[in-house]
Short mmCIF file of C-alpha atoms and ligand atoms in Angstrom, two decimals:
data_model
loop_
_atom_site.label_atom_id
_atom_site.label_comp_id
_atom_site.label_asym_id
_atom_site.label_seq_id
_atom_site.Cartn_x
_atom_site.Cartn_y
_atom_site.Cartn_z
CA UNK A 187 26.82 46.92 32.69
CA UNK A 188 28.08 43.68 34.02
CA UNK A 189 24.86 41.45 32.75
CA UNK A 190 25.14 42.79 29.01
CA UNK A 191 29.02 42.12 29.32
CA UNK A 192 27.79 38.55 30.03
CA UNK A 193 25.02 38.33 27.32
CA UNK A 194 27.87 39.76 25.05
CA UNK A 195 30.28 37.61 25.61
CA UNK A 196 29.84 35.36 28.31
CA UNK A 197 33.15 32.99 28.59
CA UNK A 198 35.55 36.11 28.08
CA UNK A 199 33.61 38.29 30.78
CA UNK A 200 33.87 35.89 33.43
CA UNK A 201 37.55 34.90 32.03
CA UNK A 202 38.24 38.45 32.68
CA UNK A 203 36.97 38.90 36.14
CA UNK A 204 38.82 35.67 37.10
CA UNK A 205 42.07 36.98 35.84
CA UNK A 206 41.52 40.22 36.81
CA UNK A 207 40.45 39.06 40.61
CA UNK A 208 41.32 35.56 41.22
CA UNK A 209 39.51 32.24 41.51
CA UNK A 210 36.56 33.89 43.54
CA UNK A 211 35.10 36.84 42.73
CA UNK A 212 31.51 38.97 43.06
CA UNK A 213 29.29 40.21 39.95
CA UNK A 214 26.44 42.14 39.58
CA UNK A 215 23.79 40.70 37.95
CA UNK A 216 20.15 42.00 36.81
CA UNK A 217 17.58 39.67 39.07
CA UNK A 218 20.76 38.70 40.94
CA UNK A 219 22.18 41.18 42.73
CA UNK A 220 24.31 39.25 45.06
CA UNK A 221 26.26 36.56 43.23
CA UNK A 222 29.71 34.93 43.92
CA UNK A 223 31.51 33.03 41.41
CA UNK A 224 33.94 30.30 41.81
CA UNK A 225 36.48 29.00 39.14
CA UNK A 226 38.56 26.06 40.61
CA UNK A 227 37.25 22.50 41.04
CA UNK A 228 37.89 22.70 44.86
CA UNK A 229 36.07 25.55 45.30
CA UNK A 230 33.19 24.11 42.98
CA UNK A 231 33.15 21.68 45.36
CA UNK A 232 32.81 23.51 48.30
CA UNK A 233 29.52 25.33 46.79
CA UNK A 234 28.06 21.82 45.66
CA UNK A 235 28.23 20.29 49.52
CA UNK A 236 26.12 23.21 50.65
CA UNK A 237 23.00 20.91 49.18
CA UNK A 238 23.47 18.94 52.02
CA UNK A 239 23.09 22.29 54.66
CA UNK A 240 22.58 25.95 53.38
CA UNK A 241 22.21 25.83 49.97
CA UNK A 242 19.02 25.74 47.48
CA UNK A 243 19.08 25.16 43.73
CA UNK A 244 15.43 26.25 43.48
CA UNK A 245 15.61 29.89 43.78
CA UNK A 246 17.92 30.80 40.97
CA UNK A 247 15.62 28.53 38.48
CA UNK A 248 11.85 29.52 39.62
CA UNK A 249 11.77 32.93 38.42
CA UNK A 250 12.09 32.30 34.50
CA UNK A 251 10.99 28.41 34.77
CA UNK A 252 8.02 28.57 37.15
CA UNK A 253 5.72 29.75 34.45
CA UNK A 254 6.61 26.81 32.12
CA UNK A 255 7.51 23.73 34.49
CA UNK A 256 4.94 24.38 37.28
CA UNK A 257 5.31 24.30 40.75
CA UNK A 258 5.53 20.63 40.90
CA UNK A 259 8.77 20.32 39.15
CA UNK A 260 11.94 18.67 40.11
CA UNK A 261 13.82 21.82 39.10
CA UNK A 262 11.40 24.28 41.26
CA UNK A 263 11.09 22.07 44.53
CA UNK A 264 12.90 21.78 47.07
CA UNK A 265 12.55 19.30 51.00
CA UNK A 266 10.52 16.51 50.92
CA UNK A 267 8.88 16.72 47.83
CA UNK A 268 11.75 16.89 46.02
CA UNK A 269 13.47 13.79 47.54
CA UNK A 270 9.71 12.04 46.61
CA UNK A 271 9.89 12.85 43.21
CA UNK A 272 13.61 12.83 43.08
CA UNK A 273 13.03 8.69 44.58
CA UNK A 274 10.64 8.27 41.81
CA UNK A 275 12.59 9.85 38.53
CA UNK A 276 15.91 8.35 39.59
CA UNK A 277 15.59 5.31 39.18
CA UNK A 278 13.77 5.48 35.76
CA UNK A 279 17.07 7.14 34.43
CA UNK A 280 19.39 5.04 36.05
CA UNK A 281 22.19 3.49 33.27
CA UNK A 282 21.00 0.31 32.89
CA UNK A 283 17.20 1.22 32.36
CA UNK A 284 18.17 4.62 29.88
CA UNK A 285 20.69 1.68 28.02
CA UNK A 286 17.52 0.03 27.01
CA UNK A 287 16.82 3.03 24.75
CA UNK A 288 20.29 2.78 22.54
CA UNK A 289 18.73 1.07 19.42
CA UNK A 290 15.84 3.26 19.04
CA UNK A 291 17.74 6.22 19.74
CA UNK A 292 19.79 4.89 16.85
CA UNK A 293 16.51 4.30 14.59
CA UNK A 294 15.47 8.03 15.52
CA UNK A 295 18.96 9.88 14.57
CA UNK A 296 18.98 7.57 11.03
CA UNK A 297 15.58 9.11 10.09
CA UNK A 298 16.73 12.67 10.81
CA UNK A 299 20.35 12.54 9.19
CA UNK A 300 19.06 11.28 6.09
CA UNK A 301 17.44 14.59 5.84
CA UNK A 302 20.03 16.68 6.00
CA UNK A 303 20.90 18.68 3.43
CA UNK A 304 24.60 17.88 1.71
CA UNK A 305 26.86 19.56 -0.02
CA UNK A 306 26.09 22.88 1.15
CA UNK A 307 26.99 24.57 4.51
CA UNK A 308 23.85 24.04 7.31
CA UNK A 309 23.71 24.70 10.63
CA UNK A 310 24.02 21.35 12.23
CA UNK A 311 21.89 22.18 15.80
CA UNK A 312 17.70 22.51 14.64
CA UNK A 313 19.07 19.30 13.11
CA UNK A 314 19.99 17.98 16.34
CA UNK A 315 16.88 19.53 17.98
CA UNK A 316 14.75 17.36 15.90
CA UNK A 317 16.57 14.46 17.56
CA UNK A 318 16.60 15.20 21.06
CA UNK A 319 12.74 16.32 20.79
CA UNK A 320 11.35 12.78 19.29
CA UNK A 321 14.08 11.09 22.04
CA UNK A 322 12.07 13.03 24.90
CA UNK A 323 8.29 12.22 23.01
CA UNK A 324 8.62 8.63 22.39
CA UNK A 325 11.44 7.36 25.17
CA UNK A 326 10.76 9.66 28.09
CA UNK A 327 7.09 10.48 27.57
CA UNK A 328 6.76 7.13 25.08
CA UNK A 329 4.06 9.01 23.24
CA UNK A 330 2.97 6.36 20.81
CA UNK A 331 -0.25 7.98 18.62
CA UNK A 332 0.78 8.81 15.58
CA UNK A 333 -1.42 12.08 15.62
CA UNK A 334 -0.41 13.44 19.37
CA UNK A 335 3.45 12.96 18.06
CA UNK A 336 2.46 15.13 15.15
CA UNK A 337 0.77 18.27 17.63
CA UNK A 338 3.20 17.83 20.34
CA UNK A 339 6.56 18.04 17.85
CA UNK A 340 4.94 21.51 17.05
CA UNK A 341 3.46 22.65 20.08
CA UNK A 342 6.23 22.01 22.93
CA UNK A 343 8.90 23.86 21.11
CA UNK A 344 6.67 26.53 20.36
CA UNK A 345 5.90 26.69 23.79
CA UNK A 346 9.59 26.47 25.09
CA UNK A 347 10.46 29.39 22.78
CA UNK A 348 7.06 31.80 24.18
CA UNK A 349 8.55 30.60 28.10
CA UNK A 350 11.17 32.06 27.03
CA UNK A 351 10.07 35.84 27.18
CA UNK A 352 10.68 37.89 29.69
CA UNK A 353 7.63 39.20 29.87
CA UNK A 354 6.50 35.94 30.60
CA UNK A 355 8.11 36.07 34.03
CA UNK A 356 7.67 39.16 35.05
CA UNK A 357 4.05 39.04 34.93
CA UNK A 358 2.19 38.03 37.95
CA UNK A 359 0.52 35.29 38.02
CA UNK A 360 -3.21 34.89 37.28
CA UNK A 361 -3.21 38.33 35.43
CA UNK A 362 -2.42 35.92 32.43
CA UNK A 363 -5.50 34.41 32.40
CA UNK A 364 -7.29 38.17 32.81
CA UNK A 365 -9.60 37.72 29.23
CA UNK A 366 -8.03 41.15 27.83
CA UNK A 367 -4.39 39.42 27.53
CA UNK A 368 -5.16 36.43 25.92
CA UNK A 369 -7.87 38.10 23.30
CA UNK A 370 -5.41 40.81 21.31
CA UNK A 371 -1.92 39.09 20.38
CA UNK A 372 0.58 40.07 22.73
CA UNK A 373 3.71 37.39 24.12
CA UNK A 374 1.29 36.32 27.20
CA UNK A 375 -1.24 35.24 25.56
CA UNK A 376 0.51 33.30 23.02
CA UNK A 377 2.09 31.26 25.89
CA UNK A 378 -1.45 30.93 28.05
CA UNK A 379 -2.50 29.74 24.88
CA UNK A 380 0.30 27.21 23.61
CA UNK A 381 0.66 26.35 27.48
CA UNK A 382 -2.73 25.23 27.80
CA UNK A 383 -2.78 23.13 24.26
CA UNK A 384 0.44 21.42 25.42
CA UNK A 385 -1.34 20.35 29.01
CA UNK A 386 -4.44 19.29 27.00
CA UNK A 387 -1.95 16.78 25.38
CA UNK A 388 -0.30 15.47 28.04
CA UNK A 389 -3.00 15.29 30.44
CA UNK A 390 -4.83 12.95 27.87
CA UNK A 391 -1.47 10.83 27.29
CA UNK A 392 -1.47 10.37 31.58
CA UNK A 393 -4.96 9.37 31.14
CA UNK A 394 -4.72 6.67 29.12
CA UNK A 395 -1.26 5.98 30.55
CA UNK A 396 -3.02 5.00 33.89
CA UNK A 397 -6.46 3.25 31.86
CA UNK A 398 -3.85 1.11 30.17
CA UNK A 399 -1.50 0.51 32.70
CA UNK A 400 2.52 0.25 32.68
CA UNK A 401 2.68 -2.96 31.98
CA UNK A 402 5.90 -4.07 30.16
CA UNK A 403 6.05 -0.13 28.80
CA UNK A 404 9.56 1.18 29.40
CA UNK A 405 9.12 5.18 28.98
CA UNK A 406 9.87 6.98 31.95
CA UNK A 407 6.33 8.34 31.92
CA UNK A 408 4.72 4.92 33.02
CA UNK A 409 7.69 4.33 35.91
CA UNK A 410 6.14 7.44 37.83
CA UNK A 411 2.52 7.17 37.70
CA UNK A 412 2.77 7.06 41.70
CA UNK A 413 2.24 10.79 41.34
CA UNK A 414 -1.04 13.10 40.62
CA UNK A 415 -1.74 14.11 37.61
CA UNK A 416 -0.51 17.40 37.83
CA UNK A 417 2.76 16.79 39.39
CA UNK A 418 3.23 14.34 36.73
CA UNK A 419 2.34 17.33 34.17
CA UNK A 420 4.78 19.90 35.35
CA UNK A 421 7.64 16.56 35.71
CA UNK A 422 7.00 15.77 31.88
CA UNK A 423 7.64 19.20 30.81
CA UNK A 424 10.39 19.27 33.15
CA UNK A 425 12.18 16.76 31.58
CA UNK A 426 11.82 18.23 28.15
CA UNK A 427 12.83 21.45 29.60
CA UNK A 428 16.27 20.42 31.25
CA UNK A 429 16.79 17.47 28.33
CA UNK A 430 16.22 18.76 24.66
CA UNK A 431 17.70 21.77 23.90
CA UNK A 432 20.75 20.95 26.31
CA UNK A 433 21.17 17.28 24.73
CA UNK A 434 21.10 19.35 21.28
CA UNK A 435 23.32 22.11 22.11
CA UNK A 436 26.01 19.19 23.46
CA UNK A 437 25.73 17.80 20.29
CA UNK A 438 25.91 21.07 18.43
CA UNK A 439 28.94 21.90 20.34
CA UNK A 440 30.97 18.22 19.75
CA UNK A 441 30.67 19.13 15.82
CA UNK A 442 31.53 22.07 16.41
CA UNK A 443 34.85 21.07 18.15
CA UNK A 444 35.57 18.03 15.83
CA UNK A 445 35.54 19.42 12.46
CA UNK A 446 38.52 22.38 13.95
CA UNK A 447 40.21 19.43 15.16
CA UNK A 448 40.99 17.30 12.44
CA UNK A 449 43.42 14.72 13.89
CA UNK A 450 40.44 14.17 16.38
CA UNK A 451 37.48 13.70 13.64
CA UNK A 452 40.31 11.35 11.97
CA UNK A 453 40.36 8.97 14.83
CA UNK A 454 36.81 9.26 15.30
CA UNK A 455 36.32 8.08 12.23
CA UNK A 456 38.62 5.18 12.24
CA UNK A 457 37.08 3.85 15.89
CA UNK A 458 33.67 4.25 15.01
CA UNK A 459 33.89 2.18 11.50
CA UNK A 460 35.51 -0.34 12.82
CA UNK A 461 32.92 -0.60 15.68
CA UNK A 462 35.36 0.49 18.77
CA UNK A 463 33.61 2.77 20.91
CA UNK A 464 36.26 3.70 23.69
CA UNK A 465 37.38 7.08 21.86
CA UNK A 466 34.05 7.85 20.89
CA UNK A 467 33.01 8.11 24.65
CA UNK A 468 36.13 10.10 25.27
CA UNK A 469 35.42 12.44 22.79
CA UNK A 470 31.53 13.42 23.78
CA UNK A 471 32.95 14.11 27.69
CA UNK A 472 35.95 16.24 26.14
CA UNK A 473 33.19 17.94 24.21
CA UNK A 474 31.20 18.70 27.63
CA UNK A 475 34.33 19.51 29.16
CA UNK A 476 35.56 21.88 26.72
CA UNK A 477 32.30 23.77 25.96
CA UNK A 478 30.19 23.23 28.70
CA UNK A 479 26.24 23.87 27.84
CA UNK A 480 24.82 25.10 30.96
CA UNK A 481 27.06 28.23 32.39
CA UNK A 482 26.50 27.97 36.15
CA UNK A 483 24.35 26.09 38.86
CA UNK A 484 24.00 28.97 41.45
CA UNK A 485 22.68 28.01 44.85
CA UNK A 486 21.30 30.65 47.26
CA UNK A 487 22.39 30.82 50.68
CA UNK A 488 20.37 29.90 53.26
CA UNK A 489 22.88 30.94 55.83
CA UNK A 490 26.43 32.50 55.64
CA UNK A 491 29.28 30.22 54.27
CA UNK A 492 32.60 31.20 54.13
CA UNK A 493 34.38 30.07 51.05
CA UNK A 494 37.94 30.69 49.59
CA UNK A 495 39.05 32.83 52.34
CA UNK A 496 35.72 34.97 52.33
CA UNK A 497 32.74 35.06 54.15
CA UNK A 498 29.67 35.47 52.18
CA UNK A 499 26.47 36.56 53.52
CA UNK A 500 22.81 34.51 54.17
CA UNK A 501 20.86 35.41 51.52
CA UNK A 502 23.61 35.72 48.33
CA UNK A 503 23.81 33.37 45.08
CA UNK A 504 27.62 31.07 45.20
CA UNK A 505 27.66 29.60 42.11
CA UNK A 506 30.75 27.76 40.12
CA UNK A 507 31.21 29.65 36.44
CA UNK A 508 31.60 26.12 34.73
CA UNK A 509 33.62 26.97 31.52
CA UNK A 510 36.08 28.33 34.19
CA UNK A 511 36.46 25.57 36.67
CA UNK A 512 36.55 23.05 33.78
CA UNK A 513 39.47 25.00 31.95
CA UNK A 514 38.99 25.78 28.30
CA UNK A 515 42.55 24.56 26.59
CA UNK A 516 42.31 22.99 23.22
CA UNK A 517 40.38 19.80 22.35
CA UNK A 518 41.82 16.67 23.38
CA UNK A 519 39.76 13.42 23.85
CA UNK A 520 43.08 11.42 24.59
CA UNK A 521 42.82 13.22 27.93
CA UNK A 522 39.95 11.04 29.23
CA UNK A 523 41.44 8.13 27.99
CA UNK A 524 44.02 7.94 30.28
CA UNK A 525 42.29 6.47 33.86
CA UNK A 526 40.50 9.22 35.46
CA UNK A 527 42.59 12.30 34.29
CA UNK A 528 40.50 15.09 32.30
CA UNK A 529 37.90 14.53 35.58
CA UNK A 530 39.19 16.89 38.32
CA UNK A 531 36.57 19.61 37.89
CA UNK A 532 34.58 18.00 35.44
CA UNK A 533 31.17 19.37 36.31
CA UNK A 534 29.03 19.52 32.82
CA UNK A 535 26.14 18.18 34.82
CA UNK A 536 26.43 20.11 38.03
CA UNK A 537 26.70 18.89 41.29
CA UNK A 538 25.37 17.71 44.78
CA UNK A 539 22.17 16.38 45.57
CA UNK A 540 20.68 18.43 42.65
CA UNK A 541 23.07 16.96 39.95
CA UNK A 542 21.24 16.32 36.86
CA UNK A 543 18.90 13.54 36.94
CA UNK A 544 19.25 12.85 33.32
CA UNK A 545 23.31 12.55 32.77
CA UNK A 546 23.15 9.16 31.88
CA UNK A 547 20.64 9.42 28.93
CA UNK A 548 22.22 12.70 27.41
CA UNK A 549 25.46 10.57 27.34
CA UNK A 550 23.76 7.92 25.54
CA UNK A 551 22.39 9.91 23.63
CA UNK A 552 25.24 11.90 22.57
CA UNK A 553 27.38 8.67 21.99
CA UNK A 554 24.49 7.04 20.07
CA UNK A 555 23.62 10.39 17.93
CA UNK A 556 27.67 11.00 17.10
CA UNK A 557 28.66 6.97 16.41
CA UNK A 558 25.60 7.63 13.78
CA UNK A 559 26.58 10.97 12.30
CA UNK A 560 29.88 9.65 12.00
CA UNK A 561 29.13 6.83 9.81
CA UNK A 562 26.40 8.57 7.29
CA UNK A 563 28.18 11.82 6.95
CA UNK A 564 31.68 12.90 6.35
CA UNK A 565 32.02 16.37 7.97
CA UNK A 566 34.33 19.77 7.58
CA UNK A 567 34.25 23.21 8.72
CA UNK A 568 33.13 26.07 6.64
CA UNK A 569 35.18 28.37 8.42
CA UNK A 570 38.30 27.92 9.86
CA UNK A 571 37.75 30.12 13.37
CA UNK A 572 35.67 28.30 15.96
CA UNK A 573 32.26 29.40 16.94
CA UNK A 574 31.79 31.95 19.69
CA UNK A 575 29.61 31.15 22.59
CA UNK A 576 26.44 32.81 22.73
CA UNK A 577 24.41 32.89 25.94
CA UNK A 578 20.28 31.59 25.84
CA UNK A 579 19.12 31.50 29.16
CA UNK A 580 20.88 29.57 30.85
CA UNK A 581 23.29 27.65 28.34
CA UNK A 582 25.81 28.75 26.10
CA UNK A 583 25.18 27.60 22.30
CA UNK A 584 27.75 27.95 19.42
CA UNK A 585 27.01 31.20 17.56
CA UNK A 586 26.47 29.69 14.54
CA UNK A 587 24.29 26.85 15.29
CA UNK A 588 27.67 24.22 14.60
CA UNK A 589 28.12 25.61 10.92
CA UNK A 590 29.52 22.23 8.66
CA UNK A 591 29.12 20.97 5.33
CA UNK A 592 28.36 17.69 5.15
CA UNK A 593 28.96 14.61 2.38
CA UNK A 594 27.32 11.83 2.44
CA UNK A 595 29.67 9.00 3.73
CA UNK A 596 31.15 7.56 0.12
CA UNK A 597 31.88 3.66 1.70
CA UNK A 598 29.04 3.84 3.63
CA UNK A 599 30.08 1.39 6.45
CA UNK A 600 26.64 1.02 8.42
CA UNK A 601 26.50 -2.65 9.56
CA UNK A 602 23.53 -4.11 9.34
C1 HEM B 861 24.06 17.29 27.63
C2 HEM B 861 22.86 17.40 28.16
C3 HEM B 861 22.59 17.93 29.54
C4 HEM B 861 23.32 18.79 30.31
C5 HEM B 861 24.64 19.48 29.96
C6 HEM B 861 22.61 18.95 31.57
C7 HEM B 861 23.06 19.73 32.62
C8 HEM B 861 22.38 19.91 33.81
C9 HEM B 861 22.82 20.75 34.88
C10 HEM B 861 24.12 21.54 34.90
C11 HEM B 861 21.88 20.70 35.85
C12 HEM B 861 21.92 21.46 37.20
C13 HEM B 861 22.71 20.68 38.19
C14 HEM B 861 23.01 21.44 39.47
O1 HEM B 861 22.33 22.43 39.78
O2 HEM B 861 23.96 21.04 40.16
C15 HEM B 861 20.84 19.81 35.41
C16 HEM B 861 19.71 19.49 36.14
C17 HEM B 861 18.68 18.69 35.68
N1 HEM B 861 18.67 17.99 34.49
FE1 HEM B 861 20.13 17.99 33.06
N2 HEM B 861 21.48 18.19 31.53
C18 HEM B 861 21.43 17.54 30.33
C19 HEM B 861 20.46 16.64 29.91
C20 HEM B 861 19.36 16.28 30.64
C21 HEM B 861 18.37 15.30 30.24
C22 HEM B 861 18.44 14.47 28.95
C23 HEM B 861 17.40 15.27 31.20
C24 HEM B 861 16.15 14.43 31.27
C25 HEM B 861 15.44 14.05 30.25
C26 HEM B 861 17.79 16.22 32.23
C27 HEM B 861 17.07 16.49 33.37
C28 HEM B 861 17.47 17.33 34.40
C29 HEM B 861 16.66 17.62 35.59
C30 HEM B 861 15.26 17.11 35.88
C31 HEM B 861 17.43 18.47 36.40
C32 HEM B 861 17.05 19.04 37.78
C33 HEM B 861 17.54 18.12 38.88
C34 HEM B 861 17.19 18.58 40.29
O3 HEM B 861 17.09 19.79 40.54
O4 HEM B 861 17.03 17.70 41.17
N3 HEM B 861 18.97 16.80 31.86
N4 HEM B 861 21.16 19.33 34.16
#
């Protein structure tokens, strides 16, 4: 009962149980049995230092992600292998490399927003998705054949979307590749089949990555050809995993959020023509602060932790219920403009050791993608009540896909 209360309505279930029980509380999850949530940043804190003795990120995500990512992904590992790899993709997304990537970020959000479709309402996130995908292809993968771009823009979110079955991860390994699955149509063999198109792809891109070398290339493919080639498989799909539909949803969600705030868009607006950036930054964090993408970051207990005046057993899921600990309210940028207020409990990216390895790029990305928007398009809701959240997986994505209708800019300000 408690899972479809959270696939219902996610934010007002676990609102409820926090109001109902206070700032920790238990659920009862389907394929998680034993799971603690927290709500306050202090608490959130608490669960994130467990990276550094009892806790493990790996088991909540390998169940529904194995099948996709691989073994050999950052998401799935955990110990030494993870620090190795962890060593190798750091680096490659610290700021100052990922700031490399601003213009042609730029170049790739122009081509898409021309496309869309003014005048009438349209759902603003596939729009997005289109943007975040060729960011991942060409920046982090730095796919440059014209004709693998074409196959892989089809065949990775195809193959996202057939991961995304249950079926998918219920079924135990190697019976997918039994020859009676994958001949009659069925969900498994639709994802053996994309699965094994999309490694055919990138196994020939890490080929000729290593035949050519990584000289002056600045992808993040070519800074970690230190590993195999299949840990360097399951790291690529990795990253488009954990980076494109999140980096879209984000974006999806700070539309969503502007055009119901008008006073915000306003200022926006003003900044961003005039080239100032400071409130443009502001507003993409109160955007992740306000409607967090990913839900929770659950760690499973290695060994019994007591937390909030509780002592929770080895062996349960502590996880902090993000749209909780980061407070809904209403949508203020202003509040990050002030030094370091709007960041107690600001956890959009998680936390600890496992923190996501790609924060800096989706905030690029997201300032880069909105300073654009902003200057082609003028924007305004279609209906006045905001967007409920609706829960895929793991994230929480505005029910109507960030539902605008968009102008075209009349003094198109775009310097040259
Ligand atoms: C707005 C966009 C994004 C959001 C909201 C987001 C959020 C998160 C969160 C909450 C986690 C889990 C952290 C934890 O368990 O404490 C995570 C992990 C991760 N993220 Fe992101 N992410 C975003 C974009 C990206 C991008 C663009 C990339 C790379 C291209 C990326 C790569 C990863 C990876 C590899 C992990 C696993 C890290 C590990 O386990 O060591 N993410 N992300």
């Amino acid at each position: 009962v408690q899972t479809v209360q959270l696939m219902r309505d996610p934010v007002g279930f676990l609102t409820r149980c926090r109001d109902a029980h206070g700032p920790i509380f238990r659920v009862k999850l389907v394929g998680f049995p034993r799971f603690v949530y927290v709500a306050e940043p202090e608490l959130a804190r608490e669960v994130y230092a467990t990276d550094r003795t009892i806790g493990r990120a790996s088991p909540g995500r390998k169940d529904f992600l194995e099948p996709l990512v691989g073994e050999r992904s950052l998401l799935c590992l955990e110990g030494e292998e993870w620090l190795e790899h962890r060593k190798l993709l750091g680096p490659a997304f610290h700021r100052r490399q990922v700031d490399r990537y601003a213009d042609e970020i730029e170049r790739i959000a122009a081509d898409v927003l021309r496309e869309i479709p003014t005048g009438e309402p349209v759902a603003l996130r596939p729009w997005m998705q289109r943007i975040t995908l060729e960011v991942i292809l060409r920046l982090v993968f730095g796919v440059t054949d014209e004709q693998r771009l074409e196959r892989l823009r089809h065949l990775l979110p195809e193959l996202v979307e057939a991961g995304s079955s249950p079926l998918v991860w219920i079924v135990p390994r190697g019976l997918e590749r039994r020859p009676l699955l994958t001949k009659f149509p069925n969900p498994i063999g639709r994802f053996v089949r994309l699965r094994a198109a999309v490694d055919e792809q990138l196994y020939a891109e890490i080929a000729e990555r290593r035949r050519t070398g990584a000289d002056g290339r600045t992808d993040v493919l070519s800074q970690m050809l230190d590993l195999d080639d299949v840990a360097l498989r399951d790291e690529l799909i990795t990253l488009l995993v954990a980076g494109h539909e999140t980096t879209a949803t984000a974006l999806a969600w700070t539309f969503e959020r502007l055009v119901r705030t008008p006073p915000a868009l306003e200022r926006l607006e003003a900044e961003v023509l005039v080239g100032e950036e400071e409130y443009l930054r502001a507003v993409v964090r109160e955007a992740l602060r306000a409607r967090p993408v990913v839900i929770d970051t659950p760690r499973f207990l290695d060994g019994p932790l007591s937390l909030g005046g509780y002592d929770i057993p080895a062996g349960w899921y502590v996880s902090p219920a993000m749209p909780l600990v980061q407070g809904a309210g209403e949508f203020r940028p202003e509040r990050f403009l002030d030094e370091g207020a709007g960041r107690d409990g600001w956890i959009p990216f998680g936390g600890g050791k496992r923190h996501c390895v790609g924060s800096h790029l989706a905030l690029l990305e997201l300032e880069v993608v909105v300073r654009e928007t902003v200057r082609r398009l003028e924007l305004e809701a279609v209906e006045a009540p905001g967007e409920r959240a609706k829960l895929q997986h793991v994230t929480l994505v505005p029910g109507e896909m960030a539902l605008v209708r968009a102008r075209e800019r009349r003094a198109a300000r775009v310097p040259a």
